[in-house]
């Protein structure tokens, strides 16, 4: 009597093989969420600076421009970050690199914005660095996976007695 081997494919209740889930997707979502949060923060900072709100340090001196000019710069960066979030979530490859450029510009802008709100600017600068890391690390993990690993072979169930 021959034994019959039943092969059950991976259903929705069973864990998927590691090769079927793209690596780095969590980092990409993390980067998009971080950029969304940074866009919100920069938008609020920009609006507050344009209105010359009292949350900023009075008598702050800037290398160039004034508080209102930096407010417009923050608002422009917030809009660019919001568009980049949409591009990243839509999986547009250029959006990741545009995000790196926008976050780098935001980091430099936050360094110039330090005289008016020092602790907040340093915190936003740290979040910029984390988001840049997530965008760049996602690219290196997906590229390394596609070049370093051979294609997985299809699982074939063993045949019953021949």
Short mmCIF file of N, CA and C in Angstrom, two decimals:
data_model
loop_
_atom_site.label_atom_id
_atom_site.label_comp_id
_atom_site.label_asym_id
_atom_site.label_seq_id
_atom_site.Cartn_x
_atom_site.Cartn_y
_atom_site.Cartn_z
N UNK A 1 0.83 -1.16 0.00
CA UNK A 1 0.00 0.00 0.00
C UNK A 1 0.88 1.23 0.00
N UNK A 2 0.56 2.15 -0.87
CA UNK A 2 1.36 3.36 -1.00
C UNK A 2 0.86 4.40 -0.01
N UNK A 3 1.79 5.16 0.50
CA UNK A 3 1.40 6.25 1.39
C UNK A 3 1.22 7.52 0.57
N UNK A 4 0.28 8.29 0.95
CA UNK A 4 0.00 9.52 0.23
C UNK A 4 0.47 10.68 1.08
N UNK A 5 1.26 11.52 0.48
CA UNK A 5 1.74 12.71 1.17
C UNK A 5 0.88 13.89 0.73
N UNK A 6 0.34 14.56 1.71
CA UNK A 6 -0.49 15.73 1.41
C UNK A 6 0.39 16.96 1.53
N UNK A 7 0.34 17.79 0.53
CA UNK A 7 1.10 19.02 0.54
C UNK A 7 0.12 20.18 0.64
N UNK A 8 0.22 20.90 1.72
CA UNK A 8 -0.64 22.07 1.90
C UNK A 8 0.20 23.30 1.63
N UNK A 9 -0.20 24.08 0.65
CA UNK A 9 0.52 25.32 0.35
C UNK A 9 0.35 26.30 1.49
N UNK A 10 1.13 27.34 1.42
CA UNK A 10 1.07 28.36 2.47
C UNK A 10 -0.23 29.15 2.30
N UNK A 11 -1.13 28.97 3.20
CA UNK A 11 -2.40 29.69 3.18
C UNK A 11 -2.29 30.97 3.97
N UNK A 12 -3.36 31.72 4.06
CA UNK A 12 -3.30 32.98 4.80
C UNK A 12 -3.08 32.78 6.30
N UNK A 13 -3.37 31.60 6.81
CA UNK A 13 -3.20 31.34 8.24
C UNK A 13 -1.82 30.79 8.56
N UNK A 14 -1.05 30.46 7.53
CA UNK A 14 0.29 29.92 7.74
C UNK A 14 1.31 31.00 7.43
N UNK A 15 2.45 30.95 8.11
CA UNK A 15 3.46 31.98 7.84
C UNK A 15 4.00 31.85 6.42
N UNK A 16 4.23 32.98 5.81
CA UNK A 16 4.78 33.01 4.45
C UNK A 16 6.28 32.75 4.52
N UNK A 17 6.84 32.16 3.47
CA UNK A 17 8.29 31.98 3.45
C UNK A 17 8.97 33.34 3.48
N UNK A 18 10.14 33.39 4.07
CA UNK A 18 10.85 34.65 4.22
C UNK A 18 11.17 35.29 2.88
N UNK A 19 11.34 34.49 1.83
CA UNK A 19 11.71 35.04 0.55
C UNK A 19 10.55 35.75 -0.15
N UNK A 20 9.29 35.50 0.26
CA UNK A 20 8.16 36.13 -0.41
C UNK A 20 7.86 37.53 0.13
N UNK A 21 8.37 37.88 1.28
CA UNK A 21 8.14 39.20 1.88
C UNK A 21 9.37 40.06 1.60
N UNK A 22 9.19 41.17 0.87
CA UNK A 22 10.35 42.01 0.57
C UNK A 22 10.96 42.60 1.83
N UNK A 23 12.27 42.51 1.92
CA UNK A 23 12.96 43.08 3.07
C UNK A 23 12.98 44.59 2.99
N UNK A 24 12.98 45.23 4.12
CA UNK A 24 13.10 46.67 4.19
C UNK A 24 11.79 47.42 4.05
N UNK A 25 10.68 46.74 3.86
CA UNK A 25 9.41 47.44 3.72
C UNK A 25 9.04 48.17 5.01
N UNK A 26 9.41 47.59 6.14
CA UNK A 26 9.15 48.25 7.42
C UNK A 26 9.91 49.56 7.52
N UNK A 27 11.16 49.58 7.04
CA UNK A 27 11.94 50.82 7.05
C UNK A 27 11.33 51.87 6.13
N UNK A 28 10.78 51.43 5.02
CA UNK A 28 10.17 52.37 4.10
C UNK A 28 8.93 53.00 4.71
N UNK A 29 8.11 52.20 5.37
CA UNK A 29 6.92 52.74 6.04
C UNK A 29 7.35 53.66 7.19
N UNK A 30 8.37 53.25 7.94
CA UNK A 30 8.89 54.09 9.03
C UNK A 30 9.34 55.44 8.49
N UNK A 31 10.08 55.43 7.38
CA UNK A 31 10.56 56.68 6.79
C UNK A 31 9.39 57.56 6.35
N UNK A 32 8.37 56.95 5.76
CA UNK A 32 7.22 57.73 5.31
C UNK A 32 6.48 58.34 6.49
N UNK A 33 6.31 57.57 7.55
CA UNK A 33 5.63 58.10 8.74
C UNK A 33 6.46 59.22 9.37
N UNK A 34 7.77 59.00 9.47
CA UNK A 34 8.63 60.05 10.04
C UNK A 34 8.57 61.32 9.21
N UNK A 35 8.59 61.17 7.89
CA UNK A 35 8.51 62.37 7.04
C UNK A 35 7.16 63.06 7.18
N UNK A 36 6.11 62.28 7.37
CA UNK A 36 4.79 62.88 7.58
C UNK A 36 4.75 63.67 8.88
N UNK A 37 5.33 63.10 9.93
CA UNK A 37 5.38 63.80 11.22
C UNK A 37 6.24 65.06 11.10
N UNK A 38 7.38 64.93 10.42
CA UNK A 38 8.24 66.11 10.23
C UNK A 38 7.55 67.18 9.40
N UNK A 39 6.78 66.77 8.40
CA UNK A 39 6.04 67.75 7.60
C UNK A 39 5.03 68.50 8.47
N UNK A 40 4.35 67.76 9.34
CA UNK A 40 3.40 68.41 10.25
C UNK A 40 4.11 69.38 11.19
N UNK A 41 5.21 68.93 11.79
CA UNK A 41 5.96 69.79 12.71
C UNK A 41 6.50 71.03 11.99
N UNK A 42 7.07 70.84 10.80
CA UNK A 42 7.62 71.98 10.07
C UNK A 42 6.52 72.93 9.62
N UNK A 43 5.37 72.38 9.25
CA UNK A 43 4.26 73.24 8.88
C UNK A 43 3.81 74.09 10.05
N UNK A 44 3.69 73.47 11.22
CA UNK A 44 3.30 74.25 12.41
C UNK A 44 4.36 75.28 12.78
N UNK A 45 5.64 74.88 12.69
CA UNK A 45 6.73 75.84 12.96
C UNK A 45 6.69 77.00 11.98
N UNK A 46 6.47 76.68 10.71
CA UNK A 46 6.46 77.72 9.69
C UNK A 46 5.32 78.70 9.89
N UNK A 47 4.13 78.19 10.17
CA UNK A 47 2.98 79.08 10.39
C UNK A 47 3.19 79.93 11.64
N UNK A 48 3.74 79.32 12.69
CA UNK A 48 3.99 80.09 13.92
C UNK A 48 5.05 81.17 13.69
N UNK A 49 6.07 80.85 12.90
CA UNK A 49 7.12 81.84 12.65
C UNK A 49 6.61 82.96 11.74
N UNK A 50 5.79 82.62 10.76
CA UNK A 50 5.24 83.65 9.87
C UNK A 50 4.38 84.62 10.66
N UNK A 51 3.62 84.10 11.61
CA UNK A 51 2.76 84.95 12.44
C UNK A 51 3.50 85.58 13.61
N UNK A 52 4.80 85.34 13.71
CA UNK A 52 5.64 85.86 14.79
C UNK A 52 5.06 85.50 16.16
N UNK A 53 4.81 84.22 16.32
CA UNK A 53 4.21 83.72 17.56
C UNK A 53 5.18 83.92 18.72
N UNK A 54 4.66 83.89 19.91
CA UNK A 54 5.47 84.11 21.10
C UNK A 54 6.14 82.83 21.61
N UNK A 55 6.03 81.71 20.87
CA UNK A 55 6.68 80.49 21.31
C UNK A 55 8.17 80.50 21.01
N UNK A 56 8.60 81.41 20.15
CA UNK A 56 10.01 81.46 19.79
C UNK A 56 10.74 82.44 20.69
N UNK A 57 12.05 82.22 20.80
CA UNK A 57 12.90 83.10 21.59
C UNK A 57 12.88 84.49 20.97
N UNK A 58 12.61 85.48 21.78
CA UNK A 58 12.64 86.86 21.29
C UNK A 58 14.09 87.26 21.07
N UNK A 59 14.44 88.27 20.47
CA UNK A 59 15.80 88.78 20.31
C UNK A 59 16.77 87.77 19.71
N UNK A 60 16.31 86.79 18.96
CA UNK A 60 17.21 85.84 18.31
C UNK A 60 17.79 86.49 17.06
N UNK A 61 19.09 86.28 16.85
CA UNK A 61 19.74 86.81 15.65
C UNK A 61 20.05 85.64 14.72
N UNK A 62 19.92 85.89 13.43
CA UNK A 62 20.12 84.85 12.43
C UNK A 62 21.28 85.23 11.53
N UNK A 63 21.90 84.25 10.93
CA UNK A 63 23.01 84.52 10.02
C UNK A 63 22.49 85.32 8.82
N UNK A 64 21.34 84.91 8.29
CA UNK A 64 20.69 85.68 7.23
C UNK A 64 19.18 85.52 7.37
N UNK A 65 18.47 86.54 6.97
CA UNK A 65 17.02 86.52 7.08
C UNK A 65 16.54 86.85 8.49
N UNK A 66 15.23 86.75 8.66
CA UNK A 66 14.63 86.97 9.97
C UNK A 66 13.68 85.81 10.27
N UNK A 67 12.95 85.89 11.36
CA UNK A 67 12.06 84.81 11.77
C UNK A 67 10.98 84.53 10.73
N UNK A 68 10.45 85.55 10.14
CA UNK A 68 9.39 85.38 9.15
C UNK A 68 9.94 84.68 7.89
N UNK A 69 11.13 85.02 7.46
CA UNK A 69 11.74 84.37 6.29
C UNK A 69 11.97 82.89 6.56
N UNK A 70 12.44 82.56 7.75
CA UNK A 70 12.65 81.15 8.10
C UNK A 70 11.31 80.43 8.24
N UNK A 71 10.28 81.15 8.62
CA UNK A 71 8.95 80.55 8.67
C UNK A 71 8.48 80.12 7.29
N UNK A 72 8.71 80.97 6.29
CA UNK A 72 8.34 80.59 4.91
C UNK A 72 9.18 79.42 4.43
N UNK A 73 10.45 79.39 4.80
CA UNK A 73 11.30 78.26 4.41
C UNK A 73 10.80 76.95 5.05
N UNK A 74 10.42 77.02 6.31
CA UNK A 74 9.89 75.82 6.99
C UNK A 74 8.58 75.35 6.36
N UNK A 75 7.74 76.29 5.98
CA UNK A 75 6.47 75.94 5.35
C UNK A 75 6.70 75.30 3.97
N UNK A 76 7.66 75.83 3.22
CA UNK A 76 7.99 75.24 1.92
C UNK A 76 8.56 73.83 2.08
N UNK A 77 9.41 73.63 3.08
CA UNK A 77 9.94 72.29 3.34
C UNK A 77 8.84 71.33 3.78
N UNK A 78 7.89 71.81 4.54
CA UNK A 78 6.78 70.96 4.97
C UNK A 78 5.95 70.49 3.77
N UNK A 79 5.72 71.37 2.83
CA UNK A 79 4.96 71.00 1.63
C UNK A 79 5.74 69.99 0.80
N UNK A 80 7.04 70.21 0.64
CA UNK A 80 7.88 69.26 -0.10
C UNK A 80 7.90 67.90 0.59
N UNK A 81 7.96 67.90 1.92
CA UNK A 81 7.96 66.63 2.65
C UNK A 81 6.63 65.91 2.50
N UNK A 82 5.53 66.64 2.50
CA UNK A 82 4.22 66.01 2.34
C UNK A 82 4.09 65.35 0.97
N UNK A 83 4.56 66.01 -0.08
CA UNK A 83 4.53 65.40 -1.41
C UNK A 83 5.45 64.19 -1.48
N UNK A 84 6.57 64.25 -0.79
CA UNK A 84 7.49 63.12 -0.78
C UNK A 84 6.88 61.91 -0.08
N UNK A 85 6.13 62.14 0.98
CA UNK A 85 5.46 61.03 1.68
C UNK A 85 4.52 60.31 0.73
N UNK A 86 3.76 61.07 -0.04
CA UNK A 86 2.84 60.46 -1.00
C UNK A 86 3.62 59.63 -2.02
N UNK A 87 4.74 60.15 -2.50
CA UNK A 87 5.56 59.42 -3.45
C UNK A 87 6.17 58.16 -2.88
N UNK A 88 6.61 58.22 -1.63
CA UNK A 88 7.21 57.05 -0.99
C UNK A 88 6.16 55.97 -0.79
N UNK A 89 4.98 56.35 -0.34
CA UNK A 89 3.92 55.36 -0.13
C UNK A 89 3.41 54.78 -1.44
N UNK A 90 3.55 55.54 -2.54
CA UNK A 90 3.17 55.04 -3.86
C UNK A 90 4.29 54.21 -4.49
N UNK A 91 5.40 54.06 -3.78
CA UNK A 91 6.55 53.27 -4.21
C UNK A 91 7.22 53.83 -5.46
N UNK A 92 7.25 55.16 -5.58
CA UNK A 92 7.97 55.81 -6.67
C UNK A 92 9.44 55.82 -6.28
N UNK A 93 10.32 55.18 -7.08
CA UNK A 93 11.73 55.07 -6.68
C UNK A 93 12.42 56.43 -6.49
N UNK A 94 12.11 57.41 -7.32
CA UNK A 94 12.75 58.72 -7.21
C UNK A 94 12.36 59.42 -5.91
N UNK A 95 11.20 59.09 -5.38
CA UNK A 95 10.71 59.77 -4.17
C UNK A 95 11.63 59.50 -2.98
N UNK A 96 12.22 58.31 -2.91
CA UNK A 96 13.14 58.02 -1.80
C UNK A 96 14.34 58.97 -1.83
N UNK A 97 14.93 59.16 -3.00
CA UNK A 97 16.11 60.02 -3.09
C UNK A 97 15.73 61.49 -2.97
N UNK A 98 14.56 61.86 -3.46
CA UNK A 98 14.07 63.22 -3.25
C UNK A 98 13.85 63.45 -1.76
N UNK A 99 13.37 62.42 -1.06
CA UNK A 99 13.18 62.51 0.38
C UNK A 99 14.49 62.73 1.12
N UNK A 100 15.54 62.06 0.67
CA UNK A 100 16.86 62.25 1.29
C UNK A 100 17.32 63.70 1.09
N UNK A 101 17.11 64.24 -0.10
CA UNK A 101 17.51 65.62 -0.37
C UNK A 101 16.70 66.59 0.48
N UNK A 102 15.38 66.38 0.54
CA UNK A 102 14.52 67.29 1.32
C UNK A 102 14.86 67.21 2.81
N UNK A 103 15.11 66.01 3.31
CA UNK A 103 15.47 65.88 4.73
C UNK A 103 16.83 66.50 5.03
N UNK A 104 17.75 66.41 4.09
CA UNK A 104 19.06 67.05 4.29
C UNK A 104 18.90 68.57 4.31
N UNK A 105 18.09 69.10 3.40
CA UNK A 105 17.83 70.54 3.42
C UNK A 105 17.14 70.96 4.71
N UNK A 106 16.21 70.11 5.19
CA UNK A 106 15.54 70.41 6.45
C UNK A 106 16.51 70.40 7.62
N UNK A 107 17.47 69.48 7.59
CA UNK A 107 18.47 69.44 8.67
C UNK A 107 19.29 70.73 8.69
N UNK A 108 19.70 71.20 7.51
CA UNK A 108 20.45 72.46 7.46
C UNK A 108 19.57 73.63 7.89
N UNK A 109 18.32 73.64 7.49
CA UNK A 109 17.41 74.72 7.88
C UNK A 109 17.18 74.71 9.39
N UNK A 110 17.08 73.52 9.98
CA UNK A 110 16.91 73.44 11.44
C UNK A 110 18.14 73.95 12.17
N UNK A 111 19.32 73.71 11.59
CA UNK A 111 20.54 74.25 12.21
C UNK A 111 20.53 75.78 12.20
N UNK A 112 20.00 76.36 11.13
CA UNK A 112 19.91 77.81 11.07
C UNK A 112 18.78 78.35 11.94
N UNK A 113 17.78 77.51 12.22
CA UNK A 113 16.60 77.89 13.00
C UNK A 113 16.86 77.75 14.51
N UNK A 114 18.00 77.20 14.89
CA UNK A 114 18.32 76.94 16.30
C UNK A 114 18.24 78.20 17.18
N UNK A 115 18.66 79.39 16.73
CA UNK A 115 18.58 80.54 17.63
C UNK A 115 17.17 80.86 18.13
N UNK A 116 16.15 80.51 17.36
CA UNK A 116 14.80 80.88 17.79
C UNK A 116 14.12 79.81 18.63
N UNK A 117 14.52 78.55 18.49
CA UNK A 117 13.87 77.47 19.23
C UNK A 117 14.87 76.32 19.35
N UNK A 118 15.85 76.43 20.26
CA UNK A 118 17.01 75.52 20.26
C UNK A 118 16.69 74.04 20.49
N UNK A 119 15.94 73.71 21.53
CA UNK A 119 15.71 72.31 21.86
C UNK A 119 14.86 71.64 20.78
N UNK A 120 13.84 72.33 20.34
CA UNK A 120 12.96 71.79 19.30
C UNK A 120 13.73 71.55 18.00
N UNK A 121 14.59 72.49 17.63
CA UNK A 121 15.36 72.34 16.39
C UNK A 121 16.30 71.14 16.45
N UNK A 122 16.92 70.92 17.60
CA UNK A 122 17.82 69.77 17.74
C UNK A 122 17.02 68.47 17.69
N UNK A 123 15.83 68.46 18.28
CA UNK A 123 14.98 67.28 18.22
C UNK A 123 14.57 66.97 16.78
N UNK A 124 14.16 67.97 16.03
CA UNK A 124 13.77 67.79 14.63
C UNK A 124 14.98 67.35 13.81
N UNK A 125 16.14 67.88 14.12
CA UNK A 125 17.37 67.47 13.43
C UNK A 125 17.64 65.98 13.64
N UNK A 126 17.43 65.49 14.86
CA UNK A 126 17.62 64.07 15.14
C UNK A 126 16.60 63.22 14.38
N UNK A 127 15.36 63.68 14.29
CA UNK A 127 14.34 62.95 13.52
C UNK A 127 14.67 62.94 12.03
N UNK A 128 15.26 64.02 11.54
CA UNK A 128 15.71 64.05 10.14
C UNK A 128 16.75 62.97 9.88
N UNK A 129 17.69 62.84 10.79
CA UNK A 129 18.75 61.84 10.62
C UNK A 129 18.16 60.43 10.63
N UNK A 130 17.21 60.16 11.52
CA UNK A 130 16.57 58.84 11.55
C UNK A 130 15.82 58.54 10.25
N UNK A 131 15.11 59.51 9.73
CA UNK A 131 14.37 59.30 8.49
C UNK A 131 15.32 59.12 7.30
N UNK A 132 16.42 59.87 7.26
CA UNK A 132 17.41 59.69 6.20
C UNK A 132 17.98 58.29 6.26
N UNK A 133 18.30 57.82 7.46
CA UNK A 133 18.82 56.46 7.62
C UNK A 133 17.82 55.43 7.10
N UNK A 134 16.55 55.60 7.44
CA UNK A 134 15.54 54.63 7.01
C UNK A 134 15.40 54.61 5.50
N UNK A 135 15.46 55.77 4.85
CA UNK A 135 15.35 55.80 3.40
C UNK A 135 16.55 55.16 2.73
N UNK A 136 17.73 55.42 3.25
CA UNK A 136 18.94 54.86 2.63
C UNK A 136 19.09 53.38 2.96
N UNK A 137 18.78 52.97 4.18
CA UNK A 137 18.91 51.57 4.55
C UNK A 137 17.91 50.70 3.79
N UNK A 138 16.74 51.23 3.48
CA UNK A 138 15.77 50.46 2.69
C UNK A 138 16.34 50.14 1.32
N UNK A 139 16.98 51.11 0.70
CA UNK A 139 17.55 50.89 -0.63
C UNK A 139 18.67 49.88 -0.61
N UNK A 140 19.51 49.89 0.43
CA UNK A 140 20.62 48.94 0.47
C UNK A 140 20.14 47.53 0.76
N UNK A 141 19.09 47.36 1.56
CA UNK A 141 18.63 46.02 1.87
C UNK A 141 17.92 45.39 0.68
N UNK A 142 17.13 46.15 -0.07
CA UNK A 142 16.43 45.56 -1.21
C UNK A 142 17.39 45.30 -2.36
N UNK A 143 18.39 46.15 -2.54
CA UNK A 143 19.35 45.93 -3.61
C UNK A 143 20.24 44.73 -3.29
N UNK A 144 20.65 44.60 -2.03
CA UNK A 144 21.50 43.48 -1.65
C UNK A 144 20.74 42.16 -1.76
N UNK A 145 19.46 42.18 -1.47
CA UNK A 145 18.69 40.95 -1.54
C UNK A 145 18.51 40.49 -2.97
N UNK A 146 18.29 41.41 -3.89
CA UNK A 146 18.06 41.00 -5.27
C UNK A 146 19.33 40.53 -5.94
N UNK A 147 20.50 41.00 -5.51
CA UNK A 147 21.73 40.58 -6.15
C UNK A 147 22.42 39.45 -5.43
N UNK A 148 22.24 39.30 -4.14
CA UNK A 148 23.01 38.32 -3.38
C UNK A 148 22.35 36.95 -3.30
N UNK A 149 21.04 36.87 -3.36
CA UNK A 149 20.36 35.59 -3.17
C UNK A 149 19.86 35.04 -4.48
N UNK A 150 20.09 33.75 -4.74
CA UNK A 150 19.51 33.15 -5.94
C UNK A 150 18.00 33.02 -5.78
N UNK A 151 17.33 32.84 -6.90
CA UNK A 151 15.87 32.69 -6.86
C UNK A 151 15.51 31.41 -6.13
N UNK A 152 14.53 31.44 -5.24
CA UNK A 152 14.15 30.22 -4.51
C UNK A 152 13.49 29.22 -5.45
N UNK A 153 13.78 27.96 -5.20
CA UNK A 153 13.16 26.91 -6.00
C UNK A 153 11.77 26.63 -5.47
N UNK A 154 10.90 26.22 -6.37
CA UNK A 154 9.53 25.92 -5.97
C UNK A 154 9.52 24.64 -5.15
N UNK A 155 8.72 24.64 -4.10
CA UNK A 155 8.62 23.46 -3.24
C UNK A 155 7.79 22.41 -3.97
N UNK A 156 8.35 21.22 -4.13
CA UNK A 156 7.67 20.13 -4.81
C UNK A 156 7.41 19.03 -3.79
N UNK A 157 6.16 18.58 -3.69
CA UNK A 157 5.88 17.52 -2.71
C UNK A 157 6.50 16.20 -3.20
N UNK A 158 6.94 15.36 -2.28
CA UNK A 158 7.51 14.07 -2.68
C UNK A 158 6.42 13.20 -3.29
N UNK A 159 6.84 12.40 -4.28
CA UNK A 159 5.88 11.51 -4.94
C UNK A 159 5.69 10.23 -4.15
N UNK A 160 4.47 9.75 -4.25
CA UNK A 160 4.16 8.47 -3.60
C UNK A 160 4.76 7.34 -4.43
N UNK A 161 5.30 6.35 -3.80
CA UNK A 161 6.01 5.16 -4.32
C UNK A 161 5.99 4.95 -5.82
N UNK A 162 7.12 4.96 -6.41
CA UNK A 162 7.26 4.63 -7.82
C UNK A 162 8.09 3.41 -8.01
#
